[in-house]
């Protein structure tokens, strides 16, 4: 799906300001021949819990899983404040141009994960966390 697909809760349940910034950026990226694909946007708490359990199973521990998947209570996807985008051309475009829309990669280990940081429009992209375990918002 794209950021313009209003038939999907993963898109329509995103924070309105985040969705607006994504749509503005996607429109401008399209002029450069780059399309945005929403791989994951808003998630229900139940789906987030399932992703976490799968990550624990795959990676062998909650500590290792936490580097990639947040709990339902801390996930920016559950609150509608994060989106995972692709393909690589889109994330490369956002890496270069995203700050002017307030769209920033938050985690160094997740080049697909973007959140709205309005201050980036004026001050530039804030430093990234190495992974979600370094983000104070992810502390239980």
Coordinates of N, CA, C and O in Angstrom, one line a residue:
X1 N 0.8 -1.2 0.0 CA 0.0 0.0 0.0 C 0.9 1.2 0.0 O 2.1 1.2 0.3
X2 N 0.3 2.4 -0.3 CA 1.0 3.6 -0.3 C 0.5 4.5 0.8 O -0.5 4.2 1.4
X3 N 1.1 5.6 1.0 CA 0.7 6.6 2.0 C -0.6 7.3 1.6 O -1.3 8.0 2.4
X4 N -1.1 7.0 0.3 CA -2.3 7.6 -0.2 C -3.5 6.6 -0.1 O -4.6 7.0 -0.5
X5 N -3.3 5.4 0.3 CA -4.3 4.3 0.3 C -5.1 4.5 1.6 O -4.8 3.9 2.7
X6 N -6.3 5.2 1.5 CA -7.1 5.4 2.6 C -8.0 4.2 3.0 O -8.7 4.3 4.0
X7 N -7.9 3.1 2.3 CA -8.7 1.9 2.7 C -8.0 1.0 3.7 O -8.6 -0.1 4.0
X8 N -6.9 1.4 4.2 CA -6.2 0.5 5.1 C -5.9 1.2 6.5 O -5.4 2.3 6.5
X9 N -6.4 0.6 7.6 CA -6.1 1.1 8.9 C -4.6 1.4 9.2 O -4.3 2.4 9.9
X10 N -3.7 0.7 8.6 CA -2.3 0.9 8.8 C -1.9 2.3 8.3 O -0.9 2.9 8.8
X11 N -2.7 2.8 7.4 CA -2.4 4.2 6.9 C -3.4 5.2 7.6 O -2.9 6.2 8.1
X12 N -4.6 4.9 7.6 CA -5.6 5.9 8.1 C -5.5 6.1 9.6 O -5.9 7.2 10.1
X13 N -5.0 5.1 10.3 CA -4.8 5.3 11.8 C -3.5 5.9 12.2 O -3.2 6.0 13.4
X14 N -2.7 6.3 11.2 CA -1.5 7.0 11.5 C -1.8 8.4 12.1 O -2.9 9.0 11.7
X15 N -1.0 9.0 12.9 CA -1.2 10.3 13.4 C -1.3 11.3 12.2 O -0.6 11.1 11.2
X16 N -2.3 12.2 12.3 CA -2.6 13.0 11.1 C -1.4 13.9 10.7 O -1.2 14.0 9.4
X17 N -0.6 14.4 11.6 CA 0.6 15.2 11.2 C 1.6 14.3 10.5 O 2.2 14.7 9.5
X18 N 1.8 13.1 11.0 CA 2.8 12.2 10.4 C 2.3 11.8 9.0 O 3.0 11.9 8.0
X19 N 1.0 11.5 8.8 CA 0.5 11.1 7.5 C 0.6 12.3 6.5 O 0.9 12.1 5.4
X20 N 0.3 13.5 7.0 CA 0.4 14.7 6.1 C 1.8 14.9 5.6 O 2.1 15.1 4.5
X21 N 2.8 14.7 6.6 CA 4.2 14.9 6.2 C 4.6 13.8 5.2 O 5.3 14.0 4.2
X22 N 4.1 12.6 5.4 CA 4.4 11.5 4.5 C 3.9 11.7 3.1 O 4.5 11.5 2.1
X23 N 2.7 12.2 3.1 CA 2.0 12.5 1.8 C 2.7 13.6 1.1 O 2.9 13.5 -0.2
X24 N 3.1 14.6 1.8 CA 3.9 15.7 1.1 C 5.2 15.2 0.6 O 5.6 15.5 -0.6
X25 N 5.9 14.4 1.4 CA 7.2 13.9 1.0 C 7.0 12.9 -0.2 O 7.8 13.0 -1.2
X26 N 6.0 12.1 -0.1 CA 5.8 11.1 -1.2 C 5.5 11.8 -2.5 O 5.9 11.4 -3.6
X27 N 4.7 12.9 -2.5 CA 4.4 13.6 -3.7 C 5.6 14.2 -4.3 O 5.8 14.2 -5.5
X28 N 6.5 14.8 -3.4 CA 7.8 15.4 -4.0 C 8.7 14.3 -4.4 O 9.4 14.5 -5.5
X29 N 8.8 13.2 -3.7 CA 9.6 12.1 -4.2 C 9.2 11.5 -5.5 O 10.0 11.1 -6.3
X30 N 7.9 11.5 -5.8 CA 7.4 11.0 -7.0 C 7.9 11.8 -8.2 O 8.1 11.2 -9.3
X31 N 8.1 13.1 -8.0 CA 8.7 13.9 -9.0 C 10.1 13.4 -9.4 O 10.5 13.5 -10.6
X32 N 10.8 12.9 -8.4 CA 12.1 12.3 -8.6 C 12.1 10.9 -9.1 O 13.1 10.2 -9.2
X33 N 10.8 10.4 -9.3 CA 10.7 9.0 -9.8 C 10.8 7.9 -8.6 O 11.0 6.8 -8.9
X34 N 10.6 8.4 -7.4 CA 10.7 7.5 -6.2 C 9.3 7.3 -5.6 O 8.6 8.3 -5.4
X35 N 8.9 6.1 -5.4 CA 7.6 5.8 -4.8 C 7.8 5.2 -3.4 O 8.7 4.5 -3.1
X36 N 6.9 5.6 -2.5 CA 6.9 5.1 -1.1 C 5.9 3.9 -1.0 O 4.8 4.0 -1.4
X37 N 6.4 2.9 -0.3 CA 5.5 1.7 0.0 C 5.5 1.6 1.5 O 6.5 1.6 2.2
X38 N 4.3 1.6 2.1 CA 4.1 1.4 3.5 C 4.1 -0.1 3.8 O 3.2 -0.9 3.4
X39 N 5.2 -0.6 4.4 CA 5.4 -2.0 4.8 C 4.7 -2.2 6.1 O 4.2 -3.3 6.3
X40 N 4.6 -1.3 6.9 CA 3.9 -1.4 8.2 C 3.7 0.0 8.7 O 4.6 0.8 8.8
X41 N 2.5 0.3 9.1 CA 2.2 1.6 9.7 C 1.6 1.4 11.1 O 2.2 0.8 12.0
X42 N 0.3 1.9 11.3 CA -0.3 1.7 12.5 C -0.5 0.2 12.7 O -0.8 -0.6 11.8
X43 N -0.4 -0.2 14.0 CA -0.6 -1.6 14.3 C -1.5 -1.7 15.6 O -1.4 -0.9 16.5
X44 N -2.4 -2.7 15.6 CA -3.1 -2.9 16.8 C -2.2 -3.5 17.9 O -1.2 -4.1 17.6
X45 N -2.6 -3.3 19.2 CA -1.8 -3.9 20.2 C -1.7 -5.4 20.1 O -0.6 -5.9 20.4
X46 N -2.7 -6.0 19.6 CA -2.7 -7.5 19.5 C -1.6 -7.9 18.4 O -0.9 -8.9 18.6
X47 N -1.6 -7.2 17.3 CA -0.7 -7.5 16.3 C 0.8 -7.2 16.8 O 1.7 -8.0 16.5
X48 N 0.9 -6.1 17.5 CA 2.3 -5.8 18.0 C 2.8 -6.9 19.0 O 3.9 -7.3 18.9
X49 N 1.9 -7.4 19.8 CA 2.2 -8.5 20.7 C 2.6 -9.7 19.9 O 3.6 -10.4 20.3
X50 N 1.9 -10.0 18.9 CA 2.3 -11.2 18.1 C 3.7 -11.0 17.4 O 4.5 -11.9 17.4
X51 N 3.9 -9.8 16.9 CA 5.3 -9.5 16.3 C 6.3 -9.7 17.4 O 7.4 -10.2 17.1
X52 N 6.1 -9.2 18.6 CA 7.1 -9.4 19.7 C 7.3 -10.8 20.0 O 8.5 -11.3 20.1
X53 N 6.3 -11.6 20.2 CA 6.4 -13.0 20.5 C 7.2 -13.7 19.4 O 8.0 -14.6 19.6
X54 N 6.9 -13.4 18.1 CA 7.6 -14.0 17.0 C 9.1 -13.6 17.0 O 10.0 -14.5 16.7
X55 N 9.4 -12.4 17.4 CA 10.8 -11.9 17.5 C 11.5 -12.6 18.6 O 12.7 -13.0 18.5
X56 N 10.8 -12.9 19.7 CA 11.5 -13.6 20.8 C 11.8 -15.0 20.4 O 12.9 -15.5 20.6
X57 N 10.8 -15.6 19.7 CA 11.0 -17.0 19.2 C 12.2 -17.0 18.2 O 13.1 -17.9 18.3
X58 N 12.2 -16.1 17.3 CA 13.3 -16.1 16.3 C 14.7 -15.8 16.8 O 15.6 -16.4 16.4
X59 N 14.7 -14.8 17.7 CA 16.0 -14.3 18.2 C 16.5 -15.0 19.5 O 17.6 -14.7 20.0
X60 N 15.6 -15.7 20.2 CA 16.0 -16.5 21.3 C 15.9 -15.9 22.7 O 16.1 -16.5 23.7
X61 N 15.6 -14.6 22.7 CA 15.4 -13.9 24.0 C 14.7 -12.6 23.9 O 14.6 -12.0 22.8
X62 N 14.0 -12.2 25.0 CA 13.4 -10.9 24.9 C 14.3 -9.7 24.7 O 14.0 -8.8 24.0
X63 N 15.5 -9.9 25.3 CA 16.5 -8.8 25.2 C 16.9 -8.6 23.7 O 17.0 -7.5 23.2
X64 N 17.2 -9.7 23.0 CA 17.5 -9.6 21.6 C 16.4 -9.1 20.7 O 16.5 -8.3 19.8
X65 N 15.2 -9.6 21.0 CA 14.0 -9.2 20.3 C 13.7 -7.7 20.5 O 13.3 -7.0 19.5
X66 N 14.0 -7.2 21.6 CA 13.8 -5.7 21.9 C 14.6 -4.8 21.0 O 14.2 -3.6 20.9
X67 N 15.6 -5.3 20.4 CA 16.4 -4.5 19.5 C 15.6 -4.2 18.2 O 16.0 -3.3 17.5
X68 N 14.6 -5.0 17.9 CA 13.8 -4.8 16.7 C 12.3 -4.6 16.9 O 11.7 -4.0 16.0
X69 N 11.8 -5.1 18.0 CA 10.3 -5.0 18.2 C 10.0 -4.5 19.6 O 10.4 -5.1 20.6
X70 N 9.2 -3.5 19.7 CA 8.7 -2.9 21.0 C 7.5 -3.7 21.5 O 6.8 -4.4 20.8
X71 N 7.3 -3.4 22.8 CA 6.1 -4.0 23.4 C 4.9 -3.2 22.9 O 5.0 -2.0 22.4
X72 N 3.7 -3.7 23.0 CA 2.5 -2.9 22.6 C 2.4 -1.6 23.4 O 1.9 -0.6 22.8
X73 N 2.8 -1.6 24.6 CA 2.7 -0.4 25.4 C 3.7 0.7 25.1 O 3.5 1.8 25.4
X74 N 4.8 0.3 24.4 CA 5.8 1.3 24.0 C 5.9 1.6 22.5 O 6.6 2.5 22.1
X75 N 5.3 0.8 21.7 CA 5.5 0.9 20.3 C 4.9 2.1 19.7 O 3.7 2.5 19.9
X76 N 5.7 2.8 18.9 CA 5.2 4.0 18.2 C 4.3 3.6 17.1 O 3.5 4.4 16.6
X77 N 4.3 2.4 16.6 CA 3.4 1.9 15.6 C 2.0 1.8 16.2 O 1.0 2.2 15.6
X78 N 1.9 1.3 17.5 CA 0.6 1.2 18.1 C -0.1 2.5 18.3 O -1.3 2.7 18.2
X79 N 0.7 3.5 18.6 CA 0.2 4.9 18.8 C -0.1 5.6 17.5 O -0.6 6.7 17.5
X80 N 0.4 5.0 16.4 CA 0.2 5.7 15.1 C 1.3 6.7 14.8 O 1.1 7.5 13.9
X81 N 2.4 6.7 15.5 CA 3.5 7.6 15.4 C 4.7 7.1 14.6 O 5.7 7.8 14.6
X82 N 4.6 6.0 14.0 CA 5.7 5.4 13.2 C 5.2 4.7 12.0 O 4.1 4.2 11.9
X83 N 6.1 4.7 11.0 CA 5.8 4.0 9.8 C 7.1 3.3 9.3 O 8.2 3.9 9.4
X84 N 7.0 2.1 8.7 CA 8.1 1.4 8.1 C 7.9 1.5 6.6 O 6.8 1.0 6.1
X85 N 8.8 2.0 5.9 CA 8.7 2.3 4.5 C 9.7 1.5 3.7 O 10.7 1.1 4.1
X86 N 9.4 1.4 2.4 CA 10.3 0.8 1.4 C 9.9 1.4 0.1 O 9.0 2.2 0.1
X87 N 10.5 1.0 -0.9 CA 11.7 0.2 -1.0 C 13.0 1.0 -0.6 O 12.9 2.1 -0.2
X88 N 14.1 0.5 -0.9 CA 15.4 1.1 -0.5 C 15.5 2.5 -1.1 O 16.1 3.4 -0.5
X89 N 15.0 2.7 -2.3 CA 15.1 4.0 -3.0 C 14.3 5.0 -2.2 O 14.7 6.2 -2.1
X90 N 13.2 4.6 -1.6 CA 12.4 5.6 -0.8 C 13.1 5.9 0.5 O 13.1 7.1 0.8
X91 N 13.7 5.0 1.1 CA 14.4 5.3 2.4 C 15.6 6.1 2.1 O 16.0 7.0 2.9
X92 N 16.3 5.8 1.0 CA 17.4 6.6 0.6 C 17.0 8.1 0.3 O 17.7 9.0 0.7
X93 N 15.9 8.2 -0.4 CA 15.4 9.6 -0.7 C 15.1 10.3 0.6 O 15.4 11.5 0.8
X94 N 14.4 9.6 1.6 CA 14.1 10.2 2.9 C 15.3 10.5 3.7 O 15.3 11.5 4.4
X95 N 16.3 9.7 3.6 CA 17.5 9.9 4.3 C 18.1 11.3 3.9 O 18.6 12.0 4.7
X96 N 18.0 11.6 2.6 CA 18.5 12.8 2.1 C 17.6 14.0 2.3 O 18.0 15.1 2.6
X97 N 16.3 13.8 2.1 CA 15.3 14.9 2.1 C 14.3 14.9 3.2 O 13.6 15.9 3.4
X98 N 14.2 13.9 4.0 CA 13.2 13.7 5.0 C 13.1 14.8 6.1 O 12.0 15.2 6.5
X99 N 14.3 15.3 6.5 CA 14.3 16.3 7.6 C 13.4 17.5 7.2 O 12.8 18.1 8.1
X100 N 13.4 17.9 6.0 CA 12.7 19.1 5.6 C 11.2 18.9 5.8 O 10.4 19.9 5.8
X101 N 10.7 17.7 5.9 CA 9.3 17.3 6.2 C 9.1 17.0 7.7 O 8.0 16.7 8.1
X102 N 10.2 16.9 8.4 CA 10.2 16.4 9.8 C 10.2 14.9 9.9 O 10.0 14.4 11.0
X103 N 10.5 14.2 8.8 CA 10.5 12.8 8.8 C 11.9 12.3 9.0 O 12.8 12.6 8.2
X104 N 12.1 11.5 10.1 CA 13.4 11.1 10.5 C 13.5 9.6 10.8 O 12.6 9.1 11.4
X105 N 14.6 9.1 10.4 CA 15.0 7.7 10.8 C 15.4 7.8 12.2 O 16.2 8.7 12.6
X106 N 14.8 7.0 13.1 CA 15.0 7.1 14.5 C 16.1 6.1 15.0 O 16.8 6.5 15.9
X107 N 16.1 4.9 14.4 CA 17.1 3.9 14.9 C 18.1 3.6 13.8 O 17.7 3.3 12.6
X108 N 19.3 3.5 14.1 CA 20.4 3.2 13.1 C 20.2 1.9 12.6 O 20.6 1.6 11.4
X109 N 19.7 0.9 13.3 CA 19.6 -0.5 12.8 C 18.3 -0.7 12.1 O 18.0 -1.8 11.6
X110 N 17.4 0.4 11.9 CA 16.2 0.2 11.2 C 16.0 1.3 10.1 O 15.3 2.3 10.4
X111 N 16.7 1.2 9.0 CA 16.6 2.3 8.0 C 15.2 2.5 7.4 O 15.0 3.5 6.7
X112 N 14.3 1.6 7.6 CA 13.0 1.7 7.1 C 12.0 2.4 8.1 O 10.9 2.8 7.7
X113 N 12.4 2.6 9.3 CA 11.5 3.1 10.4 C 11.6 4.6 10.5 O 12.7 5.2 10.8
X114 N 10.5 5.3 10.2 CA 10.4 6.8 10.3 C 9.4 7.3 11.2 O 8.3 6.7 11.3
X115 N 9.7 8.4 11.9 CA 8.8 9.0 12.8 C 8.8 10.5 12.5 O 9.8 11.0 11.9
X116 N 7.8 11.3 12.9 CA 7.8 12.7 12.7 C 8.5 13.4 13.8 O 8.2 13.2 15.0
X117 N 9.5 14.2 13.5 CA 10.2 15.1 14.4 C 10.2 16.5 13.8 O 11.1 16.9 13.1
X118 N 9.1 17.2 14.1 CA 8.9 18.6 13.5 C 10.1 19.5 13.7 O 10.4 20.3 12.8
X119 N 10.8 19.4 14.8 CA 12.0 20.2 15.0 C 13.1 20.0 14.0 O 13.9 20.9 13.8
X120 N 13.1 18.9 13.3 CA 14.1 18.6 12.2 C 13.9 19.6 11.1 O 14.9 19.8 10.4
X121 N 12.8 20.1 10.9 CA 12.5 21.0 9.8 C 13.5 22.3 9.9 O 14.0 22.7 8.9
X122 N 13.6 22.7 11.1 CA 14.5 23.9 11.4 C 15.9 23.5 11.8 O 16.9 24.1 11.4
X123 N 16.0 22.5 12.6 CA 17.3 22.1 13.2 C 18.0 20.9 12.6 O 19.1 20.6 13.0
X124 N 17.4 20.3 11.6 CA 18.0 19.1 11.0 C 17.7 17.9 11.8 O 17.2 17.9 13.0
X125 N 18.0 16.8 11.3 CA 17.7 15.5 11.8 C 18.4 15.3 13.2 O 19.6 15.5 13.3
X126 N 17.7 14.9 14.2 CA 18.3 14.6 15.5 C 19.2 13.3 15.4 O 19.0 12.5 14.5
X127 N 20.1 13.2 16.4 CA 20.9 11.9 16.4 C 20.0 10.7 16.5 O 19.0 10.8 17.2
X128 N 20.4 9.6 15.8 CA 19.7 8.4 15.9 C 20.1 7.6 17.1 O 21.2 7.7 17.6
X129 N 19.2 6.8 17.6 CA 19.5 5.8 18.6 C 20.1 4.6 17.9 O 19.7 4.3 16.8
X130 N 21.0 3.9 18.5 CA 21.6 2.7 17.9 C 20.5 1.7 17.6 O 20.5 1.1 16.5
X131 N 19.6 1.5 18.5 CA 18.4 0.6 18.3 C 17.4 0.9 19.3 O 17.7 1.8 20.2
X132 N 16.2 0.3 19.3 CA 15.2 0.7 20.2 C 15.5 0.6 21.7 O 15.0 1.3 22.5
X133 N 16.4 -0.3 22.0 CA 16.8 -0.5 23.4 C 17.5 0.7 24.0 O 17.6 0.9 25.2
X134 N 18.0 1.6 23.1 CA 18.6 2.9 23.6 C 17.7 4.1 23.7 O 18.0 5.1 24.1
X135 N 16.5 3.9 23.2 CA 15.4 4.9 23.2 C 14.7 5.0 24.6 O 14.1 4.0 25.0
X136 N 14.8 6.1 25.3 CA 14.2 6.2 26.6 C 12.7 5.9 26.6 O 12.1 5.4 27.5
X137 N 12.0 6.1 25.4 CA 10.6 5.8 25.3 C 10.3 4.3 25.4 O 9.1 4.0 25.6
X138 N 11.3 3.5 25.1 CA 11.0 2.1 25.0 C 11.3 1.4 26.4 O 11.1 0.2 26.5
X139 N 11.6 2.2 27.4 CA 11.9 1.6 28.7 C 10.6 1.2 29.4 O 9.6 2.0 29.3
X140 N 10.5 0.1 29.9 CA 9.2 -0.4 30.5 C 9.0 0.3 31.8 O 9.2 0.5 32.7

